[in-house]
Short mmCIF file of C-alpha atoms in Angstrom, two decimals:
data_model
loop_
_atom_site.label_atom_id
_atom_site.label_comp_id
_atom_site.label_asym_id
_atom_site.label_seq_id
_atom_site.Cartn_x
_atom_site.Cartn_y
_atom_site.Cartn_z
CA MET A 191 22.74 14.64 -5.30
CA LYS A 192 25.66 13.54 -3.36
CA LEU A 193 25.53 13.95 0.38
CA ALA A 194 28.39 14.88 2.65
CA ASN A 195 28.60 11.33 4.02
CA GLY A 196 29.10 10.29 0.54
CA ASN A 197 25.48 8.77 -0.17
CA TYR A 198 23.82 9.43 -3.17
CA ILE A 199 20.30 10.63 -3.71
CA ARG A 200 18.45 10.36 -7.03
CA PRO A 201 15.69 12.73 -6.69
CA PRO A 202 12.11 11.49 -7.47
CA ALA A 203 10.31 12.79 -10.67
CA ARG A 204 8.14 15.10 -8.98
CA TYR A 205 5.52 15.55 -11.84
CA SER A 206 5.93 12.71 -14.09
CA TRP A 207 6.52 9.93 -11.62
CA TRP A 208 3.00 8.48 -12.25
CA MET A 209 3.43 7.90 -15.98
CA ARG A 210 6.17 5.30 -15.41
CA GLN A 211 4.15 2.33 -14.36
CA GLY A 212 0.54 0.91 -14.95
CA ARG A 213 -0.19 0.85 -11.30
CA TYR A 214 0.46 4.60 -10.73
CA TRP A 215 -1.31 5.61 -13.83
CA ARG A 216 -4.45 3.63 -12.86
CA TYR A 217 -4.22 5.34 -9.57
CA MET A 218 -4.06 8.62 -10.82
CA MET A 219 -7.07 7.97 -13.32
CA ARG A 220 -8.88 7.16 -10.07
CA GLU A 221 -7.69 10.32 -8.28
CA LEU A 222 -8.74 12.49 -11.35
CA SER A 223 -12.13 10.87 -11.34
CA SER A 224 -12.77 12.92 -8.39
CA LEU A 225 -12.43 15.96 -10.43
CA PHE A 226 -15.27 14.73 -13.09
CA ILE A 227 -17.63 14.03 -10.30
CA GLY A 228 -17.06 17.47 -8.89
CA ILE A 229 -18.07 18.84 -12.25
CA PHE A 230 -21.01 16.78 -12.51
CA CYS A 231 -22.04 17.95 -8.60
CA PHE A 232 -21.63 21.50 -9.92
CA ILE A 233 -23.97 21.08 -12.90
CA LEU A 234 -26.48 19.76 -10.28
CA VAL A 235 -26.22 22.33 -7.57
CA TRP A 236 -26.46 24.81 -10.34
CA GLY A 237 -29.69 23.39 -11.61
CA LEU A 238 -31.21 23.50 -7.64
CA PHE A 239 -30.26 27.06 -7.65
CA ARG A 240 -31.86 27.83 -11.07
CA LEU A 241 -34.82 25.70 -10.00
CA ALA A 242 -35.42 28.09 -6.99
CA GLN A 243 -35.44 31.03 -9.16
CA GLY A 244 -38.44 29.87 -10.91
CA GLU A 245 -39.75 27.56 -14.02
CA ALA A 246 -38.26 29.89 -16.70
CA ALA A 247 -34.75 29.75 -15.14
CA PHE A 248 -34.81 26.08 -14.63
CA ASN A 249 -35.90 25.51 -18.05
CA HIS A 250 -33.14 27.67 -19.33
CA TRP A 251 -30.87 25.76 -17.22
CA THR A 252 -32.24 22.34 -18.64
CA ASN A 253 -31.72 23.59 -22.18
CA GLU A 254 -28.38 25.47 -21.86
CA LEU A 255 -26.40 23.49 -19.35
CA TRP A 256 -28.11 19.85 -19.06
CA TYR A 257 -28.58 18.86 -22.62
CA GLN A 258 -25.49 20.92 -23.82
CA SER A 259 -23.37 18.90 -21.25
CA ALA A 260 -24.79 15.34 -22.45
CA GLY A 261 -21.34 14.51 -23.95
CA LEU A 262 -19.32 15.73 -20.80
CA CYS A 263 -21.97 13.53 -18.64
CA TRP A 264 -21.08 10.28 -20.51
CA LEU A 265 -17.56 11.07 -19.81
CA ILE A 266 -18.23 11.70 -16.27
CA PHE A 267 -20.20 8.48 -15.99
CA LEU A 268 -17.07 6.70 -17.48
CA PHE A 269 -15.02 8.01 -14.57
CA ALA A 270 -17.53 7.53 -11.92
CA THR A 271 -17.81 3.88 -13.16
CA TYR A 272 -13.93 3.33 -13.15
CA HIS A 273 -14.05 5.17 -9.74
CA SER A 274 -16.70 2.87 -8.15
CA TYR A 275 -15.32 -0.47 -9.77
CA THR A 276 -11.81 0.25 -8.63
CA TRP A 277 -12.92 1.55 -4.97
CA PHE A 278 -15.47 -1.69 -4.59
CA MET A 279 -12.61 -3.96 -5.37
CA VAL A 280 -10.26 -2.89 -2.68
CA THR A 281 -13.16 -2.36 0.02
CA PRO A 282 -12.43 -5.96 1.76
CA LYS A 283 -8.82 -4.18 2.64
CA ALA A 284 -10.48 -1.31 4.41
CA MET A 285 -13.08 -3.42 6.17
CA PRO A 286 -12.44 -6.99 7.03
CA ILE A 287 -15.83 -7.81 8.29
CA LYS A 288 -16.26 -10.58 10.81
CA LEU A 289 -19.53 -12.58 11.49
CA ASN A 290 -19.74 -14.95 14.41
CA GLY A 291 -15.87 -14.78 14.55
CA LYS A 292 -15.06 -15.67 10.97
CA ARG A 293 -14.08 -13.38 8.32
CA VAL A 294 -16.51 -12.59 5.40
CA ALA A 295 -15.02 -13.55 2.10
CA ALA A 296 -13.87 -10.85 0.09
CA TYR A 297 -16.11 -11.61 -2.81
CA ILE A 298 -18.85 -11.32 -0.41
CA ILE A 299 -18.28 -7.54 0.20
CA ILE A 300 -17.30 -6.61 -3.08
CA GLY A 301 -20.53 -8.32 -4.39
CA ALA A 302 -22.78 -6.42 -1.63
CA HIS A 303 -21.25 -3.14 -2.85
CA PHE A 304 -22.06 -3.61 -6.37
CA LEU A 305 -25.64 -5.03 -5.70
CA LEU A 306 -26.04 -1.70 -3.31
CA TRP A 307 -25.08 0.22 -6.12
CA LEU A 308 -27.42 -1.40 -8.57
CA PHE A 309 -30.04 -1.08 -6.17
CA ALA A 310 -29.33 2.63 -5.61
CA SER A 311 -29.09 3.24 -9.42
CA LEU A 312 -32.40 1.40 -9.97
CA VAL A 313 -34.00 3.65 -7.34
CA VAL A 314 -32.77 6.71 -8.80
CA TRP A 315 -34.03 5.74 -12.54
CA TYR A 316 -37.26 4.85 -11.16
CA ALA A 317 -37.64 8.04 -9.27
CA PHE A 318 -36.31 9.81 -12.46
CA ILE A 319 -38.71 8.10 -14.77
CA TYR A 320 -41.92 7.82 -12.64
CA GLY A 321 -41.36 10.23 -10.07
CA GLY A 322 -43.24 13.11 -11.54
CA ASN A 323 -46.20 11.03 -12.29
CA THR A 324 -47.28 10.14 -8.73
CA MET B 244 5.60 -21.18 -22.19
CA ASN B 245 4.02 -23.98 -20.47
CA SER B 246 7.08 -26.20 -21.06
CA GLN B 247 9.30 -23.36 -19.59
CA THR B 248 7.57 -23.21 -16.30
CA SER B 249 6.80 -26.89 -15.63
CA THR B 250 9.28 -28.89 -13.46
CA SER B 251 10.20 -31.34 -16.28
CA SER B 252 11.05 -28.37 -18.41
CA PRO B 253 13.23 -29.28 -21.54
CA ASN B 254 14.86 -25.86 -20.88
CA ILE B 255 16.73 -26.76 -17.68
CA GLY B 256 20.23 -26.18 -17.97
CA LYS B 257 19.68 -24.28 -21.22
CA VAL B 258 21.72 -21.15 -21.17
CA ARG B 259 21.09 -17.75 -22.40
CA THR B 260 23.17 -14.63 -22.32
CA LEU B 261 21.57 -11.76 -20.97
CA ASP B 262 22.78 -8.09 -20.86
CA ILE B 263 22.61 -6.98 -17.50
CA GLU B 264 22.85 -3.35 -16.93
CA ILE B 265 23.81 -2.33 -13.22
CA LEU B 266 23.73 1.02 -11.55
CA ARG B 267 27.33 1.45 -10.01
CA TYR B 268 28.41 4.10 -7.54
CA ASP B 269 31.77 4.04 -5.38
CA PRO B 270 31.28 7.33 -2.85
CA ASP B 271 35.21 7.36 -2.88
CA LYS B 272 35.48 7.95 -6.58
CA ASP B 273 32.37 8.83 -8.28
CA GLN B 274 30.40 12.00 -8.18
CA GLN B 275 27.25 10.36 -9.61
CA PRO B 276 26.20 6.76 -10.42
CA TYR B 277 26.48 5.35 -13.71
CA PHE B 278 25.39 2.17 -15.45
CA GLN B 279 27.70 -0.70 -16.50
CA THR B 280 26.69 -3.55 -18.60
CA TYR B 281 27.82 -7.24 -18.09
CA GLN B 282 27.19 -10.17 -20.29
CA VAL B 283 26.08 -13.22 -18.33
CA PRO B 284 25.54 -16.66 -19.48
CA CYS B 285 22.28 -17.48 -17.54
CA GLN B 286 20.72 -20.62 -16.72
CA GLU B 287 17.14 -20.38 -17.53
CA GLU B 288 16.11 -21.78 -13.87
CA TRP B 289 18.41 -19.16 -12.32
CA VAL B 290 17.09 -16.16 -10.54
CA ILE B 291 18.52 -12.73 -10.78
CA LEU B 292 20.62 -13.13 -7.70
CA ASP B 293 22.46 -15.95 -9.38
CA ALA B 294 23.29 -13.70 -12.12
CA ILE B 295 24.68 -11.20 -9.90
CA ASN B 296 26.54 -13.46 -7.95
CA TYR B 297 28.16 -14.88 -11.43
CA ILE B 298 29.20 -11.22 -12.03
CA LYS B 299 30.87 -10.97 -8.60
CA ASP B 300 32.45 -14.49 -8.87
CA ASN B 301 33.85 -14.34 -12.71
CA LEU B 302 33.51 -10.72 -14.07
CA ASP B 303 33.58 -7.95 -11.60
CA ARG B 304 34.85 -8.51 -7.88
CA THR B 305 34.17 -4.93 -7.19
CA LEU B 306 30.35 -5.08 -7.29
CA SER B 307 28.70 -4.61 -4.07
CA TYR B 308 25.23 -5.67 -3.02
CA ARG B 309 23.45 -7.49 0.03
CA TRP B 310 22.13 -10.67 -0.11
CA SER B 311 21.81 -14.07 2.44
CA CYS B 312 19.28 -16.61 2.34
CA HIS B 313 18.39 -16.94 -1.57
CA MET B 314 15.11 -18.15 -0.33
CA ALA B 315 12.92 -14.91 0.17
CA VAL B 316 13.23 -15.11 3.81
CA CYS B 317 15.69 -12.70 5.08
CA GLY B 318 14.92 -9.62 2.99
CA SER B 319 18.37 -8.61 2.19
CA CYS B 320 18.43 -8.81 -1.58
CA GLY B 321 15.63 -6.31 -2.69
CA MET B 322 16.59 -4.20 -5.87
CA MET B 323 14.85 -2.45 -8.83
CA VAL B 324 14.84 -4.95 -11.69
CA ASN B 325 13.60 -3.42 -14.83
CA GLY B 326 11.77 -0.74 -12.68
CA GLU B 327 10.10 -2.98 -10.43
CA PRO B 328 11.02 -3.54 -6.78
CA LEU B 329 11.89 -7.13 -6.53
CA LEU B 330 13.71 -9.61 -4.23
CA SER B 331 16.63 -10.71 -6.64
CA CYS B 332 16.16 -14.23 -5.36
CA HIS B 333 12.86 -14.45 -6.15
CA ALA B 334 13.00 -12.89 -9.75
CA PHE B 335 13.24 -15.71 -12.18
CA VAL B 336 15.54 -15.52 -15.38
CA ARG B 337 12.86 -17.20 -17.31
CA ASP B 338 10.60 -14.42 -16.77
CA MET B 339 13.24 -11.57 -17.83
CA PRO B 340 13.71 -10.26 -21.49
CA ASP B 341 17.21 -10.14 -22.89
CA LYS B 342 18.23 -6.77 -21.41
CA VAL B 343 17.87 -6.37 -17.77
CA LYS B 344 18.26 -3.18 -15.83
CA ILE B 345 19.20 -3.33 -12.16
CA GLU B 346 19.27 -0.52 -9.74
CA PRO B 347 19.27 -0.29 -6.08
CA LEU B 348 15.94 0.07 -4.33
CA GLU B 349 14.21 3.56 -5.14
CA ASN B 350 13.37 5.96 -2.63
CA PHE B 351 16.29 5.29 -0.27
CA PRO B 352 19.90 6.88 -0.43
CA ILE B 353 22.60 4.99 -2.57
CA ALA B 354 25.30 3.91 -0.15
CA ARG B 355 27.53 1.84 -2.71
CA ASP B 356 26.36 0.03 -6.01
CA LEU B 357 23.24 -1.71 -4.97
CA ILE B 358 23.49 -1.01 -1.48
CA VAL B 359 21.07 1.56 0.21
CA GLU B 360 21.33 3.22 3.31
CA MET B 361 18.43 2.04 5.42
CA ASP B 362 18.72 4.03 8.68
CA GLY B 363 15.99 6.18 7.90
CA PHE B 364 13.94 3.01 7.60
CA MET B 365 15.32 1.59 10.82
CA ASP B 366 14.32 4.73 12.51
CA LYS B 367 10.79 4.67 11.36
CA LEU B 368 10.29 1.06 12.25
CA SER B 369 11.38 1.70 15.77
CA SER B 370 9.23 4.93 16.03
CA VAL B 371 5.93 2.60 16.01
CA LYS B 372 7.20 0.39 18.70
CA PRO B 373 6.98 -2.59 17.06
CA TYR B 374 6.96 -5.24 19.93
CA ILE B 375 4.56 -6.25 22.68
CA ASN B 376 3.68 -3.41 25.08
CA ALA B 377 2.70 -5.37 28.08
CA ALA B 378 0.35 -3.71 30.69
CA GLU B 379 3.05 -2.49 33.47
CA ASP B 380 0.97 -3.71 36.54
CA ARG B 381 0.92 -7.39 35.29
CA THR B 382 2.63 -9.63 37.41
CA ILE B 383 3.92 -13.34 37.17
CA GLU B 384 0.80 -14.17 39.16
CA ASP B 385 -1.12 -13.38 36.36
CA GLY B 386 0.09 -16.35 34.60
CA THR B 387 1.15 -16.60 30.81
CA TYR B 388 -0.61 -14.70 28.18
CA LYS B 389 -3.57 -16.65 26.49
CA GLN B 390 -4.38 -16.19 22.74
CA SER B 391 -6.55 -18.36 20.82
CA PRO B 392 -6.31 -19.39 16.94
CA GLU B 393 -9.02 -16.86 16.43
CA GLU B 394 -7.35 -14.04 17.91
CA LEU B 395 -3.79 -14.93 16.15
CA LYS B 396 -5.56 -15.02 12.96
CA ASP B 397 -6.67 -11.36 13.19
CA PHE B 398 -3.10 -10.32 12.66
CA GLN B 399 -1.16 -13.17 11.36
CA GLN B 400 -0.57 -12.01 7.82
CA TYR B 401 1.06 -8.78 9.16
CA THR B 402 3.57 -10.88 11.07
CA GLN B 403 5.06 -12.13 7.96
CA CYS B 404 6.97 -8.90 7.10
CA ILE B 405 10.58 -9.47 6.28
CA ASN B 406 11.71 -5.67 6.40
CA CYS B 407 12.64 -5.92 2.66
CA MET B 408 11.50 -2.40 2.22
CA LEU B 409 10.08 -3.32 -1.21
CA CYS B 410 7.09 -1.47 -0.24
CA TYR B 411 9.20 1.72 0.30
CA SER B 412 10.46 1.50 -3.09
CA ALA B 413 6.81 1.29 -4.63
CA CYS B 414 5.27 3.70 -2.51
CA PRO B 415 5.02 7.29 -4.50
CA GLN B 416 4.08 8.94 -1.22
CA VAL B 417 7.57 7.91 0.24
CA ALA B 418 9.13 9.21 -2.64
CA LEU B 419 7.66 12.75 -2.21
CA ASN B 420 7.85 12.90 1.42
CA GLU B 421 10.55 11.23 3.07
CA SER B 422 9.23 11.69 6.50
CA PHE B 423 6.42 9.53 5.72
CA VAL B 424 6.35 6.56 8.18
CA GLY B 425 5.75 4.09 5.41
CA PRO B 426 4.04 1.07 4.73
CA ALA B 427 6.02 -1.52 6.49
CA ALA B 428 6.34 0.32 9.82
CA LEU B 429 2.69 1.22 9.66
CA ALA B 430 1.48 -2.52 9.06
CA LEU B 431 3.78 -3.71 11.75
CA ALA B 432 2.19 -1.03 14.18
CA HIS B 433 -1.25 -2.48 13.02
CA ARG B 434 -0.12 -5.90 13.95
CA TYR B 435 0.53 -5.01 17.44
CA ASN B 436 -2.32 -2.90 17.94
CA LEU B 437 -4.51 -6.07 16.98
CA ASP B 438 -2.62 -8.12 19.09
CA ASN B 439 -4.70 -9.11 22.35
CA ARG B 440 -1.72 -9.03 24.49
CA ASP B 441 -0.56 -5.70 23.62
CA ILE B 442 -1.82 -2.29 25.11
CA GLY B 443 0.46 -0.09 23.36
CA ARG B 444 -1.97 1.51 20.72
CA SER B 445 -2.49 4.84 22.24
CA ALA B 446 1.37 4.98 22.80
CA ARG B 447 1.75 4.26 18.93
CA GLU B 448 -0.81 7.01 18.06
CA ASP B 449 1.25 10.02 18.30
CA VAL B 450 3.25 8.55 15.21
CA VAL B 451 0.95 6.06 13.63
CA ALA B 452 -2.03 8.62 13.42
CA SER B 453 -0.12 11.91 12.33
CA ASN B 454 0.18 13.69 9.34
CA ASP B 455 3.29 11.75 8.50
CA GLY B 456 1.75 8.58 9.39
CA ILE B 457 -1.58 6.83 8.05
CA TRP B 458 -2.78 10.30 6.85
CA GLU B 459 0.04 10.66 4.41
CA CYS B 460 -0.87 7.33 2.82
CA SER B 461 -3.59 8.06 -0.45
CA PHE B 462 -3.98 4.46 -1.04
CA VAL B 463 -2.21 3.95 -4.10
CA GLY B 464 -1.99 0.22 -2.90
CA ALA B 465 1.62 -0.27 -4.59
CA CYS B 466 2.96 -1.65 -1.44
CA SER B 467 0.68 -4.51 -1.24
CA GLU B 468 1.18 -5.18 -5.01
CA VAL B 469 4.98 -5.87 -4.54
CA CYS B 470 4.97 -7.59 -1.03
CA PRO B 471 6.67 -10.68 -1.64
CA LYS B 472 4.99 -12.09 1.79
CA HIS B 473 1.46 -10.81 1.09
CA VAL B 474 1.53 -8.78 4.12
CA ASP B 475 -1.01 -6.27 2.58
CA PRO B 476 0.42 -2.97 4.05
CA ALA B 477 -2.41 -0.96 2.37
CA ALA B 478 -4.97 -2.80 3.94
CA ALA B 479 -3.34 -2.35 7.47
CA ILE B 480 -3.09 1.50 6.81
CA GLN B 481 -6.70 1.73 5.63
CA GLN B 482 -7.86 -0.15 8.82
CA THR B 483 -5.93 2.19 10.97
CA LYS B 484 -7.48 5.21 9.34
CA ILE B 485 -10.82 3.76 10.21
CA ALA B 486 -9.87 2.87 13.89
CA ALA B 487 -8.09 6.45 14.11
CA THR B 488 -11.20 8.14 13.02
CA THR B 489 -13.53 6.11 15.19
CA ASP B 490 -11.20 7.07 18.05
CA TYR B 491 -11.54 10.63 17.33
CA PHE B 492 -15.17 10.55 17.19
CA LYS B 493 -15.26 8.69 20.52
CA ARG B 494 -13.04 11.09 22.33
CA PHE B 495 -15.42 14.05 20.84
CA LEU B 496 -18.61 12.52 21.89
CA MET B 497 -17.36 10.70 24.99
CA PRO B 498 -14.73 12.96 26.39
CA TRP B 499 -15.38 11.33 29.71
CA LYS B 500 -13.82 8.15 28.43
CA SER B 501 -10.45 9.63 27.57
CA ASN B 502 -9.11 11.86 30.21
CA ASN B 503 -5.78 9.59 30.73
CA LYS B 504 -4.31 8.15 27.46
CA HIS B 505 -2.98 5.23 29.21
CA THR B 506 -6.16 4.41 31.21
CA LYS B 507 -7.95 4.65 27.76
CA SER B 508 -5.74 2.27 26.07
CA LYS B 509 -6.28 -0.17 28.80
CA ASP B 510 -10.00 0.22 28.84
CA ASP B 511 -9.97 -0.32 25.21
CA ASN B 512 -7.71 -3.31 25.50
CA SER B 513 -9.89 -5.03 28.09
CA ARG B 514 -13.20 -4.15 26.04
CA GLN B 515 -11.63 -5.51 22.96
CA SER B 516 -10.58 -8.89 24.45
CA SER B 517 -13.96 -9.37 26.16
CA THR B 518 -15.94 -8.88 23.28
CA LYS B 519 -13.58 -11.32 21.41
CA GLY B 520 -14.65 -13.76 24.31
CA GLY B 521 -11.61 -13.54 26.46
CA ASN B 522 -11.80 -15.31 29.59
CA ASP B 523 -11.41 -13.85 33.23
CA GLU B 524 -7.73 -13.71 32.77
CA THR B 525 -7.68 -11.43 29.73
CA GLY B 526 -10.37 -9.51 31.29
CA LYS B 527 -7.86 -8.65 34.14
CA ARG B 528 -5.62 -6.60 31.91
#
């Protein structure tokens, strides 16, 4: 588009810009992952809703939605892992932590996030496996 | 591969002919830009800027482009090389395929050939007041500003910006919203906000913490990937987001602390320097 002052503007590709380069593609996949995580939250909230309705309703939810969506859940797991990985890798940028006036090394911040993630996963796994028996 | 990059390379002086395709545009003649291809005998140790200089000297004197230092300091020679925003003085011929496509920096109006119009960028840059905003009541008797090496280290990387605008070309948010203040300007704002001599943070906030400021950034991170000086604007913007959010909640939870914007910034600053172990002199500010 030629402007009145002679300058020329090449309009950006409004919808396909992210397919041009690997870094944009990776970014869009990270953004897309939130959609899948949203679906997972919806499934869980639906389960809670059915739980409130009584045992029969909850069992119906387990059979109809939870088991049926196992494939989808694996896909969600992949996206969640990708999201967490890419997010943890950039955390030192967002929070440069200082201890005793010295910057904490990036790998320590990243490592702490992965350890916390592992810990939280173990807690959830433990509660899931043994939670009902106590 | 190793022999190509080592200093005792047998390829030094070796000539390879590249097809260099350049986007041409003359506002007086052309309705739209077009590509023109030049066959350039390039020495392997050249950079793309050398190849363009060769074209200008030997093949086509009408080609227009900006350059100055030829050593990644002045920030003038940024252009799109095979779709990637690069300083052409920093883009080595030995890393290039036989066909190279050169375009002016993306997300800027093209003024002529590889020259872009940078007024918009300059306006954005000046809108964040990228200089030390000193306290008005500071007198000569207060003496010189003092800054410890640790305090310098807090923001030193953000001082490395050479205004080459590669980050604006890489940023998809700049492409989709031309009023986005953009990576380099926001990184410089952060640089002065972190400087213990500066009290301009609240004066910058109207621009920096606006919808067209930090909140337009969605952390693609492309700016930091293309930055030739490792300024890391993406980090600066995320840190500013956190600071602005903390400010918001402070204002919300402790409204008595923020009646006057200017006073607040001073309070903020003296608090900041005292926690950094500032001496009496810095405390005075």
